[in-house]
mmCIF file of C-alpha atoms and ligand atoms in Angstrom:
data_model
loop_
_atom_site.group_PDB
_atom_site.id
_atom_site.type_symbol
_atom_site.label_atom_id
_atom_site.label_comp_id
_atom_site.label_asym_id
_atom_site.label_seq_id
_atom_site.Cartn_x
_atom_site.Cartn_y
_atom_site.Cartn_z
ATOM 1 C CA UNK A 1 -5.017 18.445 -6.966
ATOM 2 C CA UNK A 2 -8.090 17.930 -4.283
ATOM 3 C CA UNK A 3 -8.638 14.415 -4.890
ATOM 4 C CA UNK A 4 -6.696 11.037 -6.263
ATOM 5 C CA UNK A 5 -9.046 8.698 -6.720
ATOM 6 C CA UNK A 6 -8.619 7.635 -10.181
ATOM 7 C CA UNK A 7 -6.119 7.968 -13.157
ATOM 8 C CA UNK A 8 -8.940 11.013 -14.347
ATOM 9 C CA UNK A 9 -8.378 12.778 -11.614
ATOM 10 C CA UNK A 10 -4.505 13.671 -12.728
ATOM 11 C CA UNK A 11 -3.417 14.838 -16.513
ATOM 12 C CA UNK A 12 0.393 12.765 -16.595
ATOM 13 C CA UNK A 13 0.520 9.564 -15.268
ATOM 14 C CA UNK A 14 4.111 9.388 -16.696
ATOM 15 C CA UNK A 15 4.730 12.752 -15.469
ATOM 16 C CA UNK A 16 3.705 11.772 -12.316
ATOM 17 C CA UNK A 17 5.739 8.236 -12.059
ATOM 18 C CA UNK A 18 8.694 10.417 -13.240
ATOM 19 C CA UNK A 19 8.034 12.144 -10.272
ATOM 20 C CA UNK A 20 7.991 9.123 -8.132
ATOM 21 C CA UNK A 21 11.331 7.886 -9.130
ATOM 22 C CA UNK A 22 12.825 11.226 -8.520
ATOM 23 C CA UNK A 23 11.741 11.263 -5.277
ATOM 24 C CA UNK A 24 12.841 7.493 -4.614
ATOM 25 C CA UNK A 25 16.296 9.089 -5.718
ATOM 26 C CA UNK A 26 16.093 11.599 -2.696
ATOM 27 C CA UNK A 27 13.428 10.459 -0.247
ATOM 28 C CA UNK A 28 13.801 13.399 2.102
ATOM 29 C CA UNK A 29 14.346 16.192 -0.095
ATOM 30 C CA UNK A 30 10.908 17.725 0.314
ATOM 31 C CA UNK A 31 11.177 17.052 3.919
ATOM 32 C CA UNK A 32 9.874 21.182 4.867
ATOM 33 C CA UNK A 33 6.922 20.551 2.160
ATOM 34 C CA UNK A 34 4.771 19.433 4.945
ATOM 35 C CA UNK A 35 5.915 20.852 8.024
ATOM 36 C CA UNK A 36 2.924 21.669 10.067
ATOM 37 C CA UNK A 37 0.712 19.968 8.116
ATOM 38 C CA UNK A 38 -1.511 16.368 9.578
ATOM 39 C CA UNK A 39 -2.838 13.556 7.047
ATOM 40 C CA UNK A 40 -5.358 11.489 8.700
ATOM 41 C CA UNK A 41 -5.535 7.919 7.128
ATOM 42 C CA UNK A 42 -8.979 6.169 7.690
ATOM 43 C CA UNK A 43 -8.926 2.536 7.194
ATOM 44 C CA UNK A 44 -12.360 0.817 6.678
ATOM 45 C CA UNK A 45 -10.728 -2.491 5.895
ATOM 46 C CA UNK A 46 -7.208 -3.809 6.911
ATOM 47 C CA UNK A 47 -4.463 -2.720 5.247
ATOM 48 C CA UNK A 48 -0.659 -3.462 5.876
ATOM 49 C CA UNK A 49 1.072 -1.985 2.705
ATOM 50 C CA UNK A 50 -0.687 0.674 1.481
ATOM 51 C CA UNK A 51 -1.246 2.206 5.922
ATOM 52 C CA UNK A 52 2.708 1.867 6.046
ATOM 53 C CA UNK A 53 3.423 3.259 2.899
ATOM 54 C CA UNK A 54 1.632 6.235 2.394
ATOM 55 C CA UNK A 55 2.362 6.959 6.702
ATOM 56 C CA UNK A 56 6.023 7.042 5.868
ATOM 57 C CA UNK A 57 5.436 8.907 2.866
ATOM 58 C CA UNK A 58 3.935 11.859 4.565
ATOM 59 C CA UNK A 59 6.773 11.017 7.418
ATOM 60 C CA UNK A 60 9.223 11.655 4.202
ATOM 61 C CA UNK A 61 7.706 15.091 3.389
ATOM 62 C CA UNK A 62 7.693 16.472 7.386
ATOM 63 C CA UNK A 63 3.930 15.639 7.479
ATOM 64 C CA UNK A 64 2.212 14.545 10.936
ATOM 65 C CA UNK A 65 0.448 11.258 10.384
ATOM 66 C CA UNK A 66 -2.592 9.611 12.319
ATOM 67 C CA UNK A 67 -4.135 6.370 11.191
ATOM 68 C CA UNK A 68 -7.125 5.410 12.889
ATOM 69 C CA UNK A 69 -8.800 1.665 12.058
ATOM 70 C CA UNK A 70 -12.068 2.738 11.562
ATOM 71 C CA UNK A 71 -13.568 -0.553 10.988
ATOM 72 C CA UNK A 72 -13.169 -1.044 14.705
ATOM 73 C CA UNK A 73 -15.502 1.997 15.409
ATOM 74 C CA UNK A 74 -19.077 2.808 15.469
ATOM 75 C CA UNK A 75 -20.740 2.322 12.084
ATOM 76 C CA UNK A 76 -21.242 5.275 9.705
ATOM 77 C CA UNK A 77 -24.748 5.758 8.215
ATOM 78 C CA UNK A 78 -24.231 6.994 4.307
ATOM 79 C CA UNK A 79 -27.867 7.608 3.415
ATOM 80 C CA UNK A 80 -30.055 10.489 3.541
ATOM 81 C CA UNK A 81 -33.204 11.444 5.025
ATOM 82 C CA UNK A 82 -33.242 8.203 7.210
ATOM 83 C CA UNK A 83 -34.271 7.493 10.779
ATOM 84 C CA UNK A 84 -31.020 7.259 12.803
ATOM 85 C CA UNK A 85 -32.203 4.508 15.157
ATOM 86 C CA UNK A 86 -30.602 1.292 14.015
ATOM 87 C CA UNK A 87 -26.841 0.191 14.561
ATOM 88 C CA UNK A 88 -25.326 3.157 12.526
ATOM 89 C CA UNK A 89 -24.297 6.406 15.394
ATOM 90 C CA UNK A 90 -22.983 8.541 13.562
ATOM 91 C CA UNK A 91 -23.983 10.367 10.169
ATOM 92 C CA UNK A 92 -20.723 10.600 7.255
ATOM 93 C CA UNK A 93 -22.159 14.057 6.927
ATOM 94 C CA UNK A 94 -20.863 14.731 10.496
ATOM 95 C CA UNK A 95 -18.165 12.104 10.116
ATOM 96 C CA UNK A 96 -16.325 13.951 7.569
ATOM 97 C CA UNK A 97 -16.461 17.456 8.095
ATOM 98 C CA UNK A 98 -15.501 16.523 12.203
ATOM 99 C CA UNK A 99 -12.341 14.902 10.317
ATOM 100 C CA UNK A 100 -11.643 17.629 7.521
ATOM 101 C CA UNK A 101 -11.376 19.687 11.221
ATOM 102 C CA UNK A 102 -8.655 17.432 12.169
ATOM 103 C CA UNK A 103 -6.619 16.863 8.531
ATOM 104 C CA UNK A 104 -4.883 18.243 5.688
ATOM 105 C CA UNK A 105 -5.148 15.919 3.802
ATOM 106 C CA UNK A 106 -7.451 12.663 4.390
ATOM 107 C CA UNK A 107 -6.891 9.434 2.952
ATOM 108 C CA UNK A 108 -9.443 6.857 3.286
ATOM 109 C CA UNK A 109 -9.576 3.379 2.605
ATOM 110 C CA UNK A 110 -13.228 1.450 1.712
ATOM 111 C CA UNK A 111 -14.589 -1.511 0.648
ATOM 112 C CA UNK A 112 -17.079 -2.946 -1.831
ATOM 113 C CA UNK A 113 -19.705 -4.942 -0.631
ATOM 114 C CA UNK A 114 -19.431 -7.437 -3.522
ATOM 115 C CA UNK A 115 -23.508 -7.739 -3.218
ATOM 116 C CA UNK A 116 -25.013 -4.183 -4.523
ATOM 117 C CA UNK A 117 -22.923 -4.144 -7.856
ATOM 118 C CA UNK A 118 -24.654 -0.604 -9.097
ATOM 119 C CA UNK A 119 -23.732 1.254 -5.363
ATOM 120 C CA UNK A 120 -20.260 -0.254 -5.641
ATOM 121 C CA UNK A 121 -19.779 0.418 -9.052
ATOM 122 C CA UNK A 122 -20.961 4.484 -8.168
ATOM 123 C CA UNK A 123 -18.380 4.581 -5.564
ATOM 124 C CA UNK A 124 -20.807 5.798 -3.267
ATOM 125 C CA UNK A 125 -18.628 5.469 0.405
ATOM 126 C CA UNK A 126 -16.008 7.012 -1.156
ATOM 127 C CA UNK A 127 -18.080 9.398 -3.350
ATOM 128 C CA UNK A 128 -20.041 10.534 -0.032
ATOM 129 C CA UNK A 129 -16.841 10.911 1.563
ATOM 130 C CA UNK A 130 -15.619 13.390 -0.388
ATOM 131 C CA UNK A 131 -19.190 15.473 -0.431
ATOM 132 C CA UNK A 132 -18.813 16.186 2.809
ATOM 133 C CA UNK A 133 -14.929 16.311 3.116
ATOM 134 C CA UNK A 134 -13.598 20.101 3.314
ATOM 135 C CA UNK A 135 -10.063 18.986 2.489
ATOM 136 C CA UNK A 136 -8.432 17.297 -0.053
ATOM 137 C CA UNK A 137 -8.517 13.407 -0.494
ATOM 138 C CA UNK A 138 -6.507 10.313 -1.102
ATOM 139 C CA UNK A 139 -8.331 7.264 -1.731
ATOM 140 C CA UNK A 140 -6.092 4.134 -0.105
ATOM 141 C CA UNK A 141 -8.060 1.555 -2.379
ATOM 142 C CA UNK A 142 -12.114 2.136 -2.862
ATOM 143 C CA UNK A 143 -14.754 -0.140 -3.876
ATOM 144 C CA UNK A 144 -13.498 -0.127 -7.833
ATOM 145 C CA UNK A 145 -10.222 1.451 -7.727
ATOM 146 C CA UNK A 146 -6.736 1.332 -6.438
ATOM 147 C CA UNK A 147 -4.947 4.420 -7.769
ATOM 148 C CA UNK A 148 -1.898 4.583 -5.551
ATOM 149 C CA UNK A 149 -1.266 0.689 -6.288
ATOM 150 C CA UNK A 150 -1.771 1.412 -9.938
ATOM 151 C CA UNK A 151 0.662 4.877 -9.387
ATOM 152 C CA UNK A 152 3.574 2.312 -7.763
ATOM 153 C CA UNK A 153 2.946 -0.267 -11.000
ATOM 154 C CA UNK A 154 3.603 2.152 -13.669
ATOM 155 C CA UNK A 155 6.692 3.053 -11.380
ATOM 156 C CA UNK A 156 7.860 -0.103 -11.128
ATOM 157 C CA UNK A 157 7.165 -0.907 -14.838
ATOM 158 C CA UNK A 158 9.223 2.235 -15.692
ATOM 159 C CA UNK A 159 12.306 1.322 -13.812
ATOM 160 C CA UNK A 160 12.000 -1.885 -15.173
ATOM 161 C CA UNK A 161 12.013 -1.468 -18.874
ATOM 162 C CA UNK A 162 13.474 0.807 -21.083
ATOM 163 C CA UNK A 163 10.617 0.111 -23.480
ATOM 164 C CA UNK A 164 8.204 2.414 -23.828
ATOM 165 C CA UNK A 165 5.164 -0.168 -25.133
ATOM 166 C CA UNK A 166 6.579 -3.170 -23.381
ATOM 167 C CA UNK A 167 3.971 -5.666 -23.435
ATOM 168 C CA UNK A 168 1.690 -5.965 -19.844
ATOM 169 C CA UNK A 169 -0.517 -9.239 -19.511
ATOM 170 C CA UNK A 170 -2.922 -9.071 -16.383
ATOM 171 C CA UNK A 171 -3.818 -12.167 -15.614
ATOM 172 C CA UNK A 172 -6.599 -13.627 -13.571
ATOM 173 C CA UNK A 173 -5.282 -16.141 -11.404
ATOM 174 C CA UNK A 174 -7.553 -18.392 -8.874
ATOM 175 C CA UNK A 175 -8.351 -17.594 -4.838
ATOM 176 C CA UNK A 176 -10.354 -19.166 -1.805
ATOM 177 C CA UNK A 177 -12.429 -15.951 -1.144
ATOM 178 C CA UNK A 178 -14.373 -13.819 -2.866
ATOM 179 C CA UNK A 179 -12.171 -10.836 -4.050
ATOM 180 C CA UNK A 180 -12.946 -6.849 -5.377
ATOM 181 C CA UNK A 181 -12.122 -6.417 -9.017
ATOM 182 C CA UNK A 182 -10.682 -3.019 -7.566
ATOM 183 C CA UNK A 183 -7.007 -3.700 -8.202
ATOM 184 C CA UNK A 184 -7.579 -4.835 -11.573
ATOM 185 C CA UNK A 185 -9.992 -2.273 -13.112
ATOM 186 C CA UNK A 186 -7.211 0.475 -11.638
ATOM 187 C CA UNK A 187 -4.491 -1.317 -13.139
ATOM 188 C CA UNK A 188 -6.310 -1.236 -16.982
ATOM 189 C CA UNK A 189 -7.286 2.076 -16.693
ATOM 190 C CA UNK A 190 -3.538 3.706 -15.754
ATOM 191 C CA UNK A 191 -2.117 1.047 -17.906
ATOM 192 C CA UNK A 192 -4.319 2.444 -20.690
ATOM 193 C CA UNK A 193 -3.648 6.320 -19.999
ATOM 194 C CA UNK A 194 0.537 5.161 -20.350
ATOM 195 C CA UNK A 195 -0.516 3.431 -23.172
ATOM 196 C CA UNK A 196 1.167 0.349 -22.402
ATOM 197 C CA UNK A 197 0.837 -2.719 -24.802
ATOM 198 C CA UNK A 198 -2.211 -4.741 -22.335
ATOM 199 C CA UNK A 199 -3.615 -7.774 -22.643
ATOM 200 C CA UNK A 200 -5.800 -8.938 -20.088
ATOM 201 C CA UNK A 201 -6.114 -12.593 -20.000
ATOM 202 C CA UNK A 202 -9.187 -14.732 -17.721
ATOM 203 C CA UNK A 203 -11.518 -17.798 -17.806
ATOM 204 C CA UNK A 204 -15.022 -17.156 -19.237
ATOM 205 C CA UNK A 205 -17.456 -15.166 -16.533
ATOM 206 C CA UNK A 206 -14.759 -13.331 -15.109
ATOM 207 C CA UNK A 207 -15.415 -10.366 -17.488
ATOM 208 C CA UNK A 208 -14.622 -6.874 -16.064
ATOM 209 C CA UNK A 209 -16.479 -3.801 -16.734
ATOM 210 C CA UNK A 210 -16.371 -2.515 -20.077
ATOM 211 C CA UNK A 211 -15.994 1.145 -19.284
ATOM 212 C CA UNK A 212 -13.033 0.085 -17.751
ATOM 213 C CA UNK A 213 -11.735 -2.796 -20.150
ATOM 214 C CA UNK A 214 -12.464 -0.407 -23.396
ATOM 215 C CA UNK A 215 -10.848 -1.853 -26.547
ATOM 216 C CA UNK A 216 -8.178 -3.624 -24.699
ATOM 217 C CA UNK A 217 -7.977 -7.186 -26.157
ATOM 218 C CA UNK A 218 -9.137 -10.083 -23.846
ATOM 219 C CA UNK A 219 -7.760 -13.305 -24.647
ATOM 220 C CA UNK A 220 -9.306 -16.445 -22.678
ATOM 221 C CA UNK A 221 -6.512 -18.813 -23.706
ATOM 222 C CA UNK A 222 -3.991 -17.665 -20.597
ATOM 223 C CA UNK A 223 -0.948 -19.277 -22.837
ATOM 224 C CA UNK A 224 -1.517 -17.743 -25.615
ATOM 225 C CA UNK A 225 -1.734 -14.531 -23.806
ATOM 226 C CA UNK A 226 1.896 -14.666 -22.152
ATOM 227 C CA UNK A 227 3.514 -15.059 -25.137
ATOM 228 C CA UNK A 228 6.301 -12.588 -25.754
ATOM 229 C CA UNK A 229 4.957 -10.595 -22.653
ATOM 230 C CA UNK A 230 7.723 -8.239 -20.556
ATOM 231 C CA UNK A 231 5.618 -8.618 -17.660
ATOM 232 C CA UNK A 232 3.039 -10.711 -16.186
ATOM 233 C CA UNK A 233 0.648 -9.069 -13.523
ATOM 234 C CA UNK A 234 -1.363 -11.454 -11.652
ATOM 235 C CA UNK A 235 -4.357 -10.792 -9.488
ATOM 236 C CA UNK A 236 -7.416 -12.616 -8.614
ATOM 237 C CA UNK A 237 -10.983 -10.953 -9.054
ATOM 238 C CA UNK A 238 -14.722 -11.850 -8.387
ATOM 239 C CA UNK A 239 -17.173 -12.575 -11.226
ATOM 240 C CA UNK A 240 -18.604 -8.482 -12.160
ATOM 241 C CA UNK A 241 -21.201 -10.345 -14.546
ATOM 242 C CA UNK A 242 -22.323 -12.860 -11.716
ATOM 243 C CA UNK A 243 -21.597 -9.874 -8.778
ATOM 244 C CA UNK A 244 -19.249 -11.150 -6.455
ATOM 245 C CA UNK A 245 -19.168 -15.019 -6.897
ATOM 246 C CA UNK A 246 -16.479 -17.485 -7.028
ATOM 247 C CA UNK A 247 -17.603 -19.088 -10.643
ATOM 248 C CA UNK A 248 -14.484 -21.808 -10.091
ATOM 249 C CA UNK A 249 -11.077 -21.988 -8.875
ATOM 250 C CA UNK A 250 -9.100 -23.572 -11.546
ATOM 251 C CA UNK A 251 -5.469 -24.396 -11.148
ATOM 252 C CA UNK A 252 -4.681 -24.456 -13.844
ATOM 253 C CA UNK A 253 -4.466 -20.514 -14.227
ATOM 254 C CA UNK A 254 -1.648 -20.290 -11.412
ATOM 255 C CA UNK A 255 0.689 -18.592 -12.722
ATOM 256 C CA UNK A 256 3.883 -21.423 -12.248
ATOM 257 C CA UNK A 257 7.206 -20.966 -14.064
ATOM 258 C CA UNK A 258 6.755 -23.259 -16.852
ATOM 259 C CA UNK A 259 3.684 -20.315 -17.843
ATOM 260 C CA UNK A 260 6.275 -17.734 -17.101
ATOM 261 C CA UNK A 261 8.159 -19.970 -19.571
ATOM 262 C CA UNK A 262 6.270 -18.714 -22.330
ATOM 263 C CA UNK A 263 6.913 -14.973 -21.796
ATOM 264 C CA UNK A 264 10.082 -12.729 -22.706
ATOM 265 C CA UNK A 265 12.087 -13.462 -19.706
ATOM 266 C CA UNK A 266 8.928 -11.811 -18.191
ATOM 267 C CA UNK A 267 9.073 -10.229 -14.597
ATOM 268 C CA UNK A 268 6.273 -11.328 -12.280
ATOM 269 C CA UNK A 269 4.017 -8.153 -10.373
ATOM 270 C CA UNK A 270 1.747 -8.904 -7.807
ATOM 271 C CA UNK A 271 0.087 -5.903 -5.078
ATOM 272 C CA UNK A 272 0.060 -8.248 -2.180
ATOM 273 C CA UNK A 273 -1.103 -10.127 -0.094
ATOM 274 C CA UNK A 274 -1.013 -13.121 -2.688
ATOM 275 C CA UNK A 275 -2.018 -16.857 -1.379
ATOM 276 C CA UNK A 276 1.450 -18.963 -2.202
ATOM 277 C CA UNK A 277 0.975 -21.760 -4.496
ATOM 278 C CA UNK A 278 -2.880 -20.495 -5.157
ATOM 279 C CA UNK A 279 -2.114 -17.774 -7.089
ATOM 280 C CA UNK A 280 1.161 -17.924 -7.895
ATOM 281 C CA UNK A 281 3.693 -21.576 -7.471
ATOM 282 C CA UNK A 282 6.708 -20.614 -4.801
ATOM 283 C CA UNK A 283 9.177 -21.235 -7.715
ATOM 284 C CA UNK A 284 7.885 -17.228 -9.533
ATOM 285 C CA UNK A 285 7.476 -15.890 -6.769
ATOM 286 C CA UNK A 286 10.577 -16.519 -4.975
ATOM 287 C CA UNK A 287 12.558 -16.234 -8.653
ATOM 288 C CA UNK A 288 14.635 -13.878 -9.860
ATOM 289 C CA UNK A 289 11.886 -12.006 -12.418
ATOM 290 C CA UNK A 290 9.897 -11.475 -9.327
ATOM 291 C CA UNK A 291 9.294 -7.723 -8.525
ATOM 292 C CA UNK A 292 6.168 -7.709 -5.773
ATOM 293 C CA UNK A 293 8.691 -6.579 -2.922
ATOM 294 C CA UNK A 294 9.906 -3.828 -5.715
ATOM 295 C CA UNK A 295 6.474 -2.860 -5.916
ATOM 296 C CA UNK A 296 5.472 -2.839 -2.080
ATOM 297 C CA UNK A 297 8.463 -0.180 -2.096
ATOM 298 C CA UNK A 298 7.576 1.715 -4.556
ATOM 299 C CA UNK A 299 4.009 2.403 -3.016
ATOM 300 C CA UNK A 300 5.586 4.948 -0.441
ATOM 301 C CA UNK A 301 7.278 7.143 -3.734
ATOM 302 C CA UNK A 302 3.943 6.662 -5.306
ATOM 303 C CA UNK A 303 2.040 8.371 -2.292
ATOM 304 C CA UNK A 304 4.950 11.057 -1.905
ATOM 305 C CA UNK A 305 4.613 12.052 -5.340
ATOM 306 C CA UNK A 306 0.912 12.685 -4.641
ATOM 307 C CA UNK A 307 0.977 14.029 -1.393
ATOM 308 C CA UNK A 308 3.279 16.621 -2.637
ATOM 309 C CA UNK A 309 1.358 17.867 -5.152
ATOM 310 C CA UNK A 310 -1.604 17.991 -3.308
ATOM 311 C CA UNK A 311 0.894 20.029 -0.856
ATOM 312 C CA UNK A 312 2.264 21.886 -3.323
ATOM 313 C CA UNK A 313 -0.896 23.286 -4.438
ATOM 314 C CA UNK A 314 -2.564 24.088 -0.968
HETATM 315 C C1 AN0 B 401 -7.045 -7.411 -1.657
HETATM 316 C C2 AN0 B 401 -8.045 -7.132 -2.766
HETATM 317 O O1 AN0 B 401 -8.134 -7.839 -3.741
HETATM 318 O O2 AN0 B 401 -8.749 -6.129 -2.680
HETATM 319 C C3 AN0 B 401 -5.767 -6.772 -1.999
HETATM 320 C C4 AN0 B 401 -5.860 -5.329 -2.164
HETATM 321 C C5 AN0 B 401 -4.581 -4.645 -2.244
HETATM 322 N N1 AN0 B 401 -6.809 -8.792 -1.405
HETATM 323 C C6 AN0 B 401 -7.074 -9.397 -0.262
HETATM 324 O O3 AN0 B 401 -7.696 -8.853 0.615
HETATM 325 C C7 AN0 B 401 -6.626 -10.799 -0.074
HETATM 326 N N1 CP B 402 -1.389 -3.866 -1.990
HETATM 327 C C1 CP B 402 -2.073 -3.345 -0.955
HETATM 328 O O1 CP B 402 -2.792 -2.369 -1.076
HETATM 329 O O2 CP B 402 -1.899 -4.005 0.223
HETATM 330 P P1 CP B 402 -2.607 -3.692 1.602
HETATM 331 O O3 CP B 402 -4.021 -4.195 1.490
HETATM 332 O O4 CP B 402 -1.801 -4.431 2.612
HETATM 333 O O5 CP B 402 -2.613 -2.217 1.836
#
């Protein structure tokens, strides 16, 4: 494998979550797999879960581990054939093949800038990235996708169920600021390739992308939607129709246990950080059927299983 940035990238999702929980079994039984061997995490936007988790993950497998904030740096000029002599000091050209020097394996966090919805949409920081990368790389969360996040999920969905359709509702659920539909389009699309019974449930104008959302049913009446679900997944996303905007912040789609009333004894998923009593009422999220502290942990098995095939196969 020389790149995870998507559920394409990888043949087995299952395969691979099976992988994840065997490792959770034994954390440190591939600890030679990555003796001698540096991963260089690049973080373009904060991060406290998904820095932690994948650091102790290549901790787990013997790896050296250097996480740099690169937010707090210089900025990076993406485009070509430009005059250099605005803000930007350094070319990604440069940028990446300086840090491919440096790495094994790079993982790199970015960010969508929730105004230029046809460059977000092409991936282009993360795309570039890559071009000019001479190792293999991890993406931490780009400007569409979230493939370790989705990885831990369909982890913790396994564990959870013995079902093997159980049904998954992702729900839209309100938020102050303006949020990437990243988590959410990543979520469908490994949902989809585990072929997981989805629903996806969300007010009118929240619409995601339709090479993501493919024939998966939307249903705008939230209710209606949790009925008989095994697991609610809640996360908040910006308008893709209306790029970026808040269109409203209704409360009535926080997800509060009389909605989690209408499920089947349905366990609560959330990828953190979640706004308390925005998103989600203190009552779910503090219950018993809540799993986001589950999932958090499951993020470093989800990164281990990855990293080691990408070791594996260096
Ligand atoms: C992040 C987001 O929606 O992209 C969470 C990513 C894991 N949410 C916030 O920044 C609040
Ligand atoms: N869920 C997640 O990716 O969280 P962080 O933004 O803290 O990494």
């Amino acid at each position: 494998m020389t790149q995870f940035t998507a559920v394409s990238d990888i043949t087995d999702p299952i395969k691979l979550a099976d992988e994840a929980l065997a490792i959770k079994a034994y954390p440190h039984a591939q600890g030679q797999l990555g003796q001698n061997k540096t991963m260089v995490l690049l973080f373009f936007n904060p991060s406290l879960r998904t820095r932690l988790s994948t650091q102790k993950a290549g901790i787990n497998l013997g790896m050296s581990v250097i996480s740099m904030n690169a937010a707090q740096g210089w900025q990076l000029e993406f485009e070509d054939r430009i005059i250099m002599n605005t803000d930007k000091a350094e070319h990604i050209r440069e940028a990446a093949a300086v840090v491919s020097q440096y790495a094994d394996i790079i993982g790199i966090r970015t960010f969508p800038s929730l105004t230029d919805k046809e460059k977000d949409y092409s991936d282009f920081i993360l795309k570039r990235f890559i071009e000019f990368a001479s190792v293999p790389v991890i993406s931490l969360e780009s400007a569409i996708r979230h493939p370790l996040q989705s990885l831990a999920d369909l982890v913790t969905i396994k564990e959870q169920t013995a079902k093997a359709r159980p049904k998954v509702v992702l729900s839209w659920a309100p938020h102050p600021r303006a949020l990437p539909q990243a988590v959410s389009n990543s979520f469908i699309e490994w949902m989809q390739a585990a072929d997981m019974d989805l629903v996806i449930t969300h007010p009118e104008g929240y619409e995601l992308e339709g090479s993501f959302v493919k024939d998966t049913p939307v249903i705008y009446d939230q209710s209606k939607a949790f009925e008989g679900a095994d697991f609610i997944y809640t996360k908040n996303w910006s308008s893709y129709q209306q790029y970026g905007q808040i269109l409203n912040q209704d409360a009535n789609w926080t997800i509060t246990p009389e909605k989690m009333a209408l499920t089947n004894n349905g366990k609560f998923m959330h990828c953190l950080p979640v706004r308390r009593n925005v998103v989600v009422a203190d009552g779910v999220l503090d219950g018993p059927n809540s799993l986001v502290i589950e999932q958090a942990n499951n993020r470093t098995f989800a990164a281990q299983a990855v990293i080691a095939r990408m070791l594996r196969h260096q």
